Short mmCIF file of C-alpha atoms in Angstrom, two decimals:
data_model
loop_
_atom_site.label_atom_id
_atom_site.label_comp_id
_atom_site.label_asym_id
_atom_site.label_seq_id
_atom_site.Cartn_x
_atom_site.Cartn_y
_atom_site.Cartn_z
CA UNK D 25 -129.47 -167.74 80.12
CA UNK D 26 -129.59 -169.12 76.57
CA UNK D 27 -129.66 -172.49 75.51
CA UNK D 28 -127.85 -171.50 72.30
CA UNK D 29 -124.00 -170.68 71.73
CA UNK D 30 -123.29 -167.87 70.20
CA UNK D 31 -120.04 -168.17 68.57
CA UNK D 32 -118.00 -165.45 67.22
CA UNK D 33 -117.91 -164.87 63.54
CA UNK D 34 -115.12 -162.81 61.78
CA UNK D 35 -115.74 -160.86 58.70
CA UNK D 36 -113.82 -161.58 55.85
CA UNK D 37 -111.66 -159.18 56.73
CA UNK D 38 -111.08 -159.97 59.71
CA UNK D 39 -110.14 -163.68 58.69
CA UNK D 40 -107.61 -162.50 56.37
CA UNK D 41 -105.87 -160.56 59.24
CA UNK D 42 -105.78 -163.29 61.38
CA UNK D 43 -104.61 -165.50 58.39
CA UNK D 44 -101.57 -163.27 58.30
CA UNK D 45 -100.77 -163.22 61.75
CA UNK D 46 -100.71 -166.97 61.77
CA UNK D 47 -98.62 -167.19 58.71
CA UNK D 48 -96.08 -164.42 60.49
CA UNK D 49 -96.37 -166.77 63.43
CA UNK D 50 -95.43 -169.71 61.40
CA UNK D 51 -92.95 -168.36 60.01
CA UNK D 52 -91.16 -166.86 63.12
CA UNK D 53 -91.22 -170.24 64.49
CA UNK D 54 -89.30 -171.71 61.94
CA UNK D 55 -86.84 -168.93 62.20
CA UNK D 56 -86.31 -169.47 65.43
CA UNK D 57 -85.70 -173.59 65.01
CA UNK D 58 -83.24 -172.47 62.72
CA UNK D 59 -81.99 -169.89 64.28
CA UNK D 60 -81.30 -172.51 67.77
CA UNK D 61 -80.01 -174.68 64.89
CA UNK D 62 -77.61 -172.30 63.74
CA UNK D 63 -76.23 -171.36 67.63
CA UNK D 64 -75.84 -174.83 68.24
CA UNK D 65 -73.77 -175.64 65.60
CA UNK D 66 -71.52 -172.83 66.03
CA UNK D 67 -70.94 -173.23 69.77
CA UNK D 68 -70.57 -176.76 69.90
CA UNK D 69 -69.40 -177.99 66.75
CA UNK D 70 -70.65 -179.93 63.84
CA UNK D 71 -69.95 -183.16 66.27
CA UNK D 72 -72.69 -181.86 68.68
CA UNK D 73 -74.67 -185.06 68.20
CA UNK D 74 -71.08 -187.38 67.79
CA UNK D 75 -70.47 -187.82 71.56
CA UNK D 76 -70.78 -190.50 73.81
CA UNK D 77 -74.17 -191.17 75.97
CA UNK M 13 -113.73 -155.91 81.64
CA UNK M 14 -116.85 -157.36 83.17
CA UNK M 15 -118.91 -154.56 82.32
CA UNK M 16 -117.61 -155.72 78.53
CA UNK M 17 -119.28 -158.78 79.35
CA UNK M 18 -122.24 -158.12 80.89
CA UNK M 19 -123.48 -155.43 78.16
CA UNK M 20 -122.40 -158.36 75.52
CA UNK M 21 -124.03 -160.83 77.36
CA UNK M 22 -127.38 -158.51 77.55
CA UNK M 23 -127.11 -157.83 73.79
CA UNK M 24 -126.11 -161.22 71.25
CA UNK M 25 -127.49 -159.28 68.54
CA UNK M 26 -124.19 -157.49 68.85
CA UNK M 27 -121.21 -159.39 66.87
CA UNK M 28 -118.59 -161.17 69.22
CA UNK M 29 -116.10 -160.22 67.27
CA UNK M 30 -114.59 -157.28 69.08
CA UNK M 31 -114.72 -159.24 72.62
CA UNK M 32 -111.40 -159.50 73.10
CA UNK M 33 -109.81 -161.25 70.12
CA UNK M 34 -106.68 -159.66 67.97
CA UNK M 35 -108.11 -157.24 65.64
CA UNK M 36 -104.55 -156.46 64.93
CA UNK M 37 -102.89 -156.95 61.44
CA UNK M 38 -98.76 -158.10 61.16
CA UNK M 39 -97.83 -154.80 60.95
CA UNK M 40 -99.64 -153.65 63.73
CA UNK M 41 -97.16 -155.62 65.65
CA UNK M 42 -94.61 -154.47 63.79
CA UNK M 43 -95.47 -151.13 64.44
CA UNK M 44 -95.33 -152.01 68.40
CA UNK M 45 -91.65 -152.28 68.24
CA UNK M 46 -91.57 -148.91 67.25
CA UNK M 47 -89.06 -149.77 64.09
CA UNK M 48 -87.35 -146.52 63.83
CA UNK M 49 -86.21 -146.77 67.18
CA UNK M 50 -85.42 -149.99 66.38
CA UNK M 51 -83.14 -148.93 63.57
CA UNK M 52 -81.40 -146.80 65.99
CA UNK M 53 -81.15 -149.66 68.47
CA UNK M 54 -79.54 -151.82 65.74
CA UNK M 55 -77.10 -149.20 64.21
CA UNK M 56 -75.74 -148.13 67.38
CA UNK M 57 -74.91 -151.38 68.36
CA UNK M 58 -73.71 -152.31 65.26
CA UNK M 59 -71.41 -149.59 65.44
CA UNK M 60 -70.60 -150.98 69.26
CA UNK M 61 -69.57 -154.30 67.85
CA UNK M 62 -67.29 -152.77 64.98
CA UNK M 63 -65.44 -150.80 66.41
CA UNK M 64 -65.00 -153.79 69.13
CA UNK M 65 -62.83 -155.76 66.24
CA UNK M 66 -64.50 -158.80 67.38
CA UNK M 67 -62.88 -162.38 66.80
CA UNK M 68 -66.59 -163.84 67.27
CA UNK M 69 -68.28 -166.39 64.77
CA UNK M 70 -70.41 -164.21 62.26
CA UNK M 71 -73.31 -166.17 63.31
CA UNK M 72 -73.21 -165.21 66.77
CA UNK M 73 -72.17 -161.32 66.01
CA UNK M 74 -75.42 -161.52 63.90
CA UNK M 75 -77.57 -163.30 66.32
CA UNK M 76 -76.31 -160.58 69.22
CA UNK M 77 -77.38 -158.20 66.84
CA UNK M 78 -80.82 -159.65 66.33
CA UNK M 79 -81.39 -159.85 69.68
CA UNK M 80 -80.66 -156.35 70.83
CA UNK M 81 -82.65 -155.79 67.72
CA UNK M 82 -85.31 -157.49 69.39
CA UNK M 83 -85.13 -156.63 73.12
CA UNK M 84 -85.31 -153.11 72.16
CA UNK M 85 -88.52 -153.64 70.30
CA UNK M 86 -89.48 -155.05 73.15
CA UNK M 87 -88.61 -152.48 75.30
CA UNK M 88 -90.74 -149.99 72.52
CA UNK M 89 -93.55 -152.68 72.82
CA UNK M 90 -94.35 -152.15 76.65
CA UNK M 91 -93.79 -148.66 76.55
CA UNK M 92 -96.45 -148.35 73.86
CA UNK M 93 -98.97 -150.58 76.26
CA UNK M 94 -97.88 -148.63 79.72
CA UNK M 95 -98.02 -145.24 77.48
CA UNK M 96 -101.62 -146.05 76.03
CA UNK M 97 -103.75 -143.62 77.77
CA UNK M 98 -101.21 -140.66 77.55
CA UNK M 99 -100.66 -141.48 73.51
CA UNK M 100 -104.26 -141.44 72.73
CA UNK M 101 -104.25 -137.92 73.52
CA UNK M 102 -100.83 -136.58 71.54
CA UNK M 103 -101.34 -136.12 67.90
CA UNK M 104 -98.14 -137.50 67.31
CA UNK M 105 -98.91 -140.80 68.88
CA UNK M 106 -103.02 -141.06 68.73
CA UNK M 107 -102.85 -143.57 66.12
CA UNK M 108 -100.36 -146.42 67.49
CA UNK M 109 -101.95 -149.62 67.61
CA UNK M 110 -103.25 -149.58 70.81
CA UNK M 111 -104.99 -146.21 70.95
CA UNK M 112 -106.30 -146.52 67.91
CA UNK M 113 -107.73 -149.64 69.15
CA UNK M 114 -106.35 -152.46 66.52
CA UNK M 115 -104.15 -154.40 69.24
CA UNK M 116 -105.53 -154.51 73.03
CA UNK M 117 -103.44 -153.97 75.63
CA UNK M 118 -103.05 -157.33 77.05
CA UNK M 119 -101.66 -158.86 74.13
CA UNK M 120 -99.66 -155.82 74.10
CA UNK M 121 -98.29 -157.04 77.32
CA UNK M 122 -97.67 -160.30 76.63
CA UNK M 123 -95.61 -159.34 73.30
CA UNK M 124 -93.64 -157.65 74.77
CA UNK M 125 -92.93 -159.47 77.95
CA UNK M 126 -92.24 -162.79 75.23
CA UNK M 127 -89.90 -160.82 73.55
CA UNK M 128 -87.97 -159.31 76.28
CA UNK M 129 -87.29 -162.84 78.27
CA UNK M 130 -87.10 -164.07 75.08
CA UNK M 131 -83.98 -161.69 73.37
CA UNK M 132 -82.48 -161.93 77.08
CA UNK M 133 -82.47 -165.40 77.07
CA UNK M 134 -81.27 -166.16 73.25
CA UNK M 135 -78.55 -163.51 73.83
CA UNK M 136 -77.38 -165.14 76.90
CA UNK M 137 -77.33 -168.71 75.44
CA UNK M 138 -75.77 -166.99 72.00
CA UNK M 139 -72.86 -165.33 73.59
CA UNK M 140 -72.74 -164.49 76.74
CA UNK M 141 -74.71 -163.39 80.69
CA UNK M 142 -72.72 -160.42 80.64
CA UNK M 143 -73.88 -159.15 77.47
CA UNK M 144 -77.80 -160.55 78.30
CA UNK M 145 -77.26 -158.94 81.85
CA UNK M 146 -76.92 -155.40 80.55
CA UNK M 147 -79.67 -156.61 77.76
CA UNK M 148 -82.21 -157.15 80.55
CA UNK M 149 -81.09 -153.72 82.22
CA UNK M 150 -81.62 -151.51 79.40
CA UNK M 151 -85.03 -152.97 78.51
CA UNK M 152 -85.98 -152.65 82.93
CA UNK M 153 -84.18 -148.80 82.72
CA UNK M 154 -86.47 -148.16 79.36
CA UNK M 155 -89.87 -149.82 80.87
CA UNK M 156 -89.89 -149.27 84.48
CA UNK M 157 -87.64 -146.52 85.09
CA UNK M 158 -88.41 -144.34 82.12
CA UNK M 159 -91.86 -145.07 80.85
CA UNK M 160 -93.30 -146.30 84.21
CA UNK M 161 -91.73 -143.81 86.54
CA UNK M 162 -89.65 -140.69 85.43
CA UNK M 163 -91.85 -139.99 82.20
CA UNK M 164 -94.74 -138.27 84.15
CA UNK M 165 -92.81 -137.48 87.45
CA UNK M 166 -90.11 -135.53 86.77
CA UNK M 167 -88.93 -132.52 83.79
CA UNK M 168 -85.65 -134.67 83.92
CA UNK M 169 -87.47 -137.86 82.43
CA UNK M 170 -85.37 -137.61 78.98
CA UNK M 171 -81.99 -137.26 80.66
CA UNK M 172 -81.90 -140.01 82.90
CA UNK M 173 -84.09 -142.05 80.58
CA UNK M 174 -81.57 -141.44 77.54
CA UNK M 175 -79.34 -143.98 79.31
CA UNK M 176 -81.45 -146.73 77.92
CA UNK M 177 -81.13 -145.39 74.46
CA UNK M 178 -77.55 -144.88 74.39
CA UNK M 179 -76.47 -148.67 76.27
CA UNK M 180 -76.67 -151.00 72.59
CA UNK M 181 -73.09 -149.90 71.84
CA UNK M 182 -71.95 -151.03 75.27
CA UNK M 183 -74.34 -154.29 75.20
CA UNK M 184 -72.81 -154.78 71.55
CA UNK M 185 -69.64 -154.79 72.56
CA UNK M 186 -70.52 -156.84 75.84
CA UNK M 187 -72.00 -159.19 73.57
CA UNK M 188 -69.18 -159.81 70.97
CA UNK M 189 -65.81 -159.31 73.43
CA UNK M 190 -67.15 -160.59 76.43
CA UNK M 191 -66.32 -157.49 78.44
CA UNK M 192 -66.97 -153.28 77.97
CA UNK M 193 -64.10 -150.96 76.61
CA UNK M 194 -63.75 -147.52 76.92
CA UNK M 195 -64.77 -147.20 73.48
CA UNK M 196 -68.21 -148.25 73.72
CA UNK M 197 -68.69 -146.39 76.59
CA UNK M 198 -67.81 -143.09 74.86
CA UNK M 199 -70.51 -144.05 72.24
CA UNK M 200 -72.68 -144.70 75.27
CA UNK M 201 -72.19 -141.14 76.56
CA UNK M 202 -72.22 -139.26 72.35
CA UNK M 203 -75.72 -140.48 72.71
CA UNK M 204 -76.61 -139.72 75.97
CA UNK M 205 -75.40 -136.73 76.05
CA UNK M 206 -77.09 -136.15 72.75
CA UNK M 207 -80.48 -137.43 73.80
CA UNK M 208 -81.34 -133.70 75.95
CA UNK M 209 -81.05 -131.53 72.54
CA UNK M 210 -82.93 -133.82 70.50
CA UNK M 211 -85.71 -134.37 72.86
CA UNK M 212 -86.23 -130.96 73.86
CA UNK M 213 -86.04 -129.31 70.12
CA UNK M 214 -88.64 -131.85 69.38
CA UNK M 215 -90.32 -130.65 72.90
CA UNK M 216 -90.44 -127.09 72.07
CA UNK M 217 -92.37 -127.58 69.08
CA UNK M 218 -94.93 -130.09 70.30
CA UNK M 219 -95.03 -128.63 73.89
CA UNK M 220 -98.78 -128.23 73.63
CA UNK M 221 -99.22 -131.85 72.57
CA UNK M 222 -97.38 -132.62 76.21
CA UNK M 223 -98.80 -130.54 78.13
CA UNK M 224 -102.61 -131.98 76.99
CA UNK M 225 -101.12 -135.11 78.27
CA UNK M 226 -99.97 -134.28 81.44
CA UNK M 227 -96.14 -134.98 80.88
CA UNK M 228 -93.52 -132.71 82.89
CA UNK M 229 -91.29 -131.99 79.44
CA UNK M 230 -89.06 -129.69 80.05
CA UNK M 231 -90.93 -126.71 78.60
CA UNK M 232 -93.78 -126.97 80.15
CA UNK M 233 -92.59 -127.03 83.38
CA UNK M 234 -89.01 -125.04 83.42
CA UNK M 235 -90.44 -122.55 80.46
CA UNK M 236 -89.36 -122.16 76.61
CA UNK M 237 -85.83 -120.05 77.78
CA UNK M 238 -84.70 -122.03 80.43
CA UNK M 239 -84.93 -125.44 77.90
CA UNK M 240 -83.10 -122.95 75.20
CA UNK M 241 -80.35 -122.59 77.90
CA UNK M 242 -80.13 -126.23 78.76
CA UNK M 243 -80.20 -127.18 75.02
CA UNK M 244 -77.11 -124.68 74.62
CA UNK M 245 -75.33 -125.72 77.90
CA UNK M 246 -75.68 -129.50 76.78
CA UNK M 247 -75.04 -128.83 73.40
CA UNK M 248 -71.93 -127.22 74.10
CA UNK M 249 -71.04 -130.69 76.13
CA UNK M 250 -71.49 -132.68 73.05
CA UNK M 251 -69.58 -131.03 70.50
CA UNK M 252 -66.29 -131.79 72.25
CA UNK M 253 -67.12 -135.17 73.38
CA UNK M 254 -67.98 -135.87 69.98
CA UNK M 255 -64.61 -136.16 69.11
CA UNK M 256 -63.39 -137.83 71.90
CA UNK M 257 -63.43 -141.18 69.90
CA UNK M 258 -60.38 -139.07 67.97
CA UNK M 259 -58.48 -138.57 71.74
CA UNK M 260 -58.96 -142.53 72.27
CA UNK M 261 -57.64 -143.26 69.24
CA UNK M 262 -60.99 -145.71 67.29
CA UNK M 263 -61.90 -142.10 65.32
CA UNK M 264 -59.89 -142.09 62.27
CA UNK M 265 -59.26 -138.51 59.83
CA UNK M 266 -63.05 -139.01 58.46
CA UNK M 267 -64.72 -138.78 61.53
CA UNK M 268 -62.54 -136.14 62.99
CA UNK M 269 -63.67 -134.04 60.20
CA UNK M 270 -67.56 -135.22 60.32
CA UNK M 271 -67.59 -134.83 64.05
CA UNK M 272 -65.80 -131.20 64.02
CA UNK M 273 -68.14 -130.02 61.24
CA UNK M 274 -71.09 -131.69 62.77
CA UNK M 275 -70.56 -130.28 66.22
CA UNK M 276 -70.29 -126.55 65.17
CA UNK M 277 -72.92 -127.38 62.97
CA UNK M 278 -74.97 -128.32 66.25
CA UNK M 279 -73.69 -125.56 68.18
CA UNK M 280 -74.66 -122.75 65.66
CA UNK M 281 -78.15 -124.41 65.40
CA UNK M 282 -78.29 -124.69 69.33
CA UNK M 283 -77.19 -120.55 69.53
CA UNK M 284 -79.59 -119.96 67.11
CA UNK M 285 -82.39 -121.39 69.09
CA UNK M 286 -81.10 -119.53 72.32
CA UNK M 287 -81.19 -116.12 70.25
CA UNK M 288 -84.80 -116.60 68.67
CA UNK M 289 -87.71 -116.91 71.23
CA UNK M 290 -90.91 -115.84 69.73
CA UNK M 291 -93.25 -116.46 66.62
CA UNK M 292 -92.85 -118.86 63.85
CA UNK M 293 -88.80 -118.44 63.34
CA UNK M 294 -88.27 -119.89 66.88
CA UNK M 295 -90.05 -122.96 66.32
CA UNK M 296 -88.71 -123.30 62.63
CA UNK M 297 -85.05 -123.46 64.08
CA UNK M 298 -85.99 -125.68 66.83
CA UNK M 299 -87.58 -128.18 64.33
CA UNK M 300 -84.04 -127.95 62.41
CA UNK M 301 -81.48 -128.50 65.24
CA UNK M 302 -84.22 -131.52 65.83
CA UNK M 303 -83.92 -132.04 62.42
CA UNK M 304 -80.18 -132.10 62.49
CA UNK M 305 -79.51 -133.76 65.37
CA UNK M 306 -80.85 -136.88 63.66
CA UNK M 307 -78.34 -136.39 61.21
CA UNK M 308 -75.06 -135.12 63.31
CA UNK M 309 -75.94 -138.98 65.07
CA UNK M 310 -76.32 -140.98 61.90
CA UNK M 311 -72.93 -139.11 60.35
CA UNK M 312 -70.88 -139.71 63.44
CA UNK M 313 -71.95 -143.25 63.63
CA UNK M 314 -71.86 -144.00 59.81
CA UNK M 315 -68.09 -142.92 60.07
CA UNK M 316 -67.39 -145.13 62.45
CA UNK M 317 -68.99 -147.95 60.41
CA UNK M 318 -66.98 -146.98 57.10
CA UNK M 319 -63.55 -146.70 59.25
CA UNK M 320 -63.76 -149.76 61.12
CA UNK M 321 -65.99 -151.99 59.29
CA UNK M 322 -64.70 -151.05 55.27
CA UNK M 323 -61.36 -149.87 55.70
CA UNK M 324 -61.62 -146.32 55.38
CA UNK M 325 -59.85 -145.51 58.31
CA UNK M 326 -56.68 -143.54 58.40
CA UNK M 327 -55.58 -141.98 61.81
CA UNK M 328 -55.28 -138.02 62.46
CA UNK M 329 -51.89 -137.96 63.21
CA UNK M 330 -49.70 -139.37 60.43
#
């Protein structure tokens, strides 16, 4: 057993790839929020949030 | 996986960097969906909904859209991580993501699975169960009873799996009327009837690459002839019910013509690889009806699009 952590270190390469998966990620998600946004709207009206509690 | 472990856990000279994470790039994934299958999926369905004359909000015809789209990435996605071991053997599939060793299987897995609940569940919430129900089918039909079970069991695998390929016009229509016409289920049965020809063209070219993976295609395990007769017999099938849209009365003079022209077309191609059985001009016409098929699909379904979706249409009998 070693008393030292190895952690794992990308090449450059490797950091750009995951760079772009977590940009595609990003941006997915925010496609989807507006996407819900957009399904909302359209099956329960603009008045969706103009109801009583 | 623990033997991954313990020879990295023996050796920290060795980089960590392959243990597991993502070594995929975005269109890695991308390439999971399998996107011409995709297209398919999506043009198909498209056609579904036109034809449908649906009185839906264009946000929710596009979202359905989107999410067929999507579950039948997903559906492409799983088959790609169940199908690993047999595509790192084909040439024609050794360098998908997974055999070729950029995406590992578990994430794979859990692409997929996201995206299938996922496109189930959006399509559901967008417009309606019925429309998610037959969603959810098509992907279980594609996964489980195509990739997971018929592919390697039985010669028959492409028939009865074609059904998966040929439901987006019916879940389209599902999706964007609320219930299934005749109509899309005579697009349903164009394609599935058109799925056997296309397949096994493609099969009688790259039977070797099957047969090195152990997969019953039909010429490997009926023979070159008898798949020549069965291409001919279903050929002869399709031609006619290519025009049944005319009969029903939602194929206009355009596609009467495309789909009478097309289906001789397909029938002279489908003699033609009957007649020749040896040597290099017996695989050069089964590459074209292949070839063609692709087309005859696209025309018939284009027409469709231009009659019901831009006007074009003008019916066959006055």
């Amino acid at each position: 057993m070693k008393d030292r952590i190895d952690y794992v270190r990308l090449n450059p390469e490797e950091q750009k790839r995951r760079r772009r998966r977590s940009v595609a990620l990003a941006l997915t998600l925010a496609a989807f929020c507006i996407l819900l946004f957009a399904i909302t709207l359209v099956k329960l009206g603009p008045g969706v949030l103009q109801r009583p509690l | 996986m623990s033997t991954m472990s313990n020879s990295l856990a023996e050796n920290h000279a060795e980089p960590l960097a392959t243990a597991g994470l993502s070594q995929g790039d975005v269109s890695d994934f991308f390439a999971l969906l399998k996107p011409r299958v995709m297209f398919l999926v999506v043009f198909t369905a498209l056609v579904g909904m036109v034809v449908s004359h649906p009185d839906v909000h264009p946000v929710v015809a596009f979202v359905s859209l989107l999410m067929i789209a999507i579950g039948g990435g997903a559906s492409g996605c799983l088959n790609m991580w169940w199908d690993a071991d047999i595509d790192a053997v084909m040439t024609r599939t050794r360098k998908r993501p997974i055999p070729a060793g950029k995406i590992q299987p578990g994430e794979a897995l859990a692409f997929g699975v996201t995206l299938a609940a996922g496109s189930v569940i959006i399509l559901g919430l967008a417009s309606n169960w019925l429309a998610a129900g037959l969603l959810a089918f098509t992907i279980f039909f594609y996964v489980v009873v195509y990739s997971m079970w018929l592919k390697r069991t039985t010669p028959q695998n492409i028939v009865i799996g074609g059904a998966a390929g040929a439901l987006p016009p019916i879940v389209a229509q599902a999706a964007v009327t609320g219930h299934v016409a005749w109509d899309s289920v005579v697009l349903f049965a164009i394609i599935f009837m058109w799925t056997p020809p296309h397949f096994w063209a493609l099969a009688l070219v790259k039977s070797g690459d099957y047969e090195r993976a152990g997969i019953p295609m039909m010429p490997n395990v009926a023979g070159p002839d008898s798949t020549r007769f069965q291409i001919l017999a279903y050929t002869i099938l399709l031609a006619p019910l290519g025009l049944a849209p005319v009969a029903l009365g939602f194929g206009g003079l355009a596609y009467a013509i495309i789909a009478l022209i097309g289906g001789l077309g397909m029938l002279a191609l489908a003699v033609q690889v009957y007649r020749l059985r040896q040597g290099e001009p017996a695989m050069r016409v089964a590459q074209q009806l292949f070839g063609f098929s692709i087309l005859y699909l696209f025309l018939l379904f284009a027409t469709l699009l231009a009659e019901h979706g831009f006007g074009f249409f003008r019916p066959v009998l006055g």
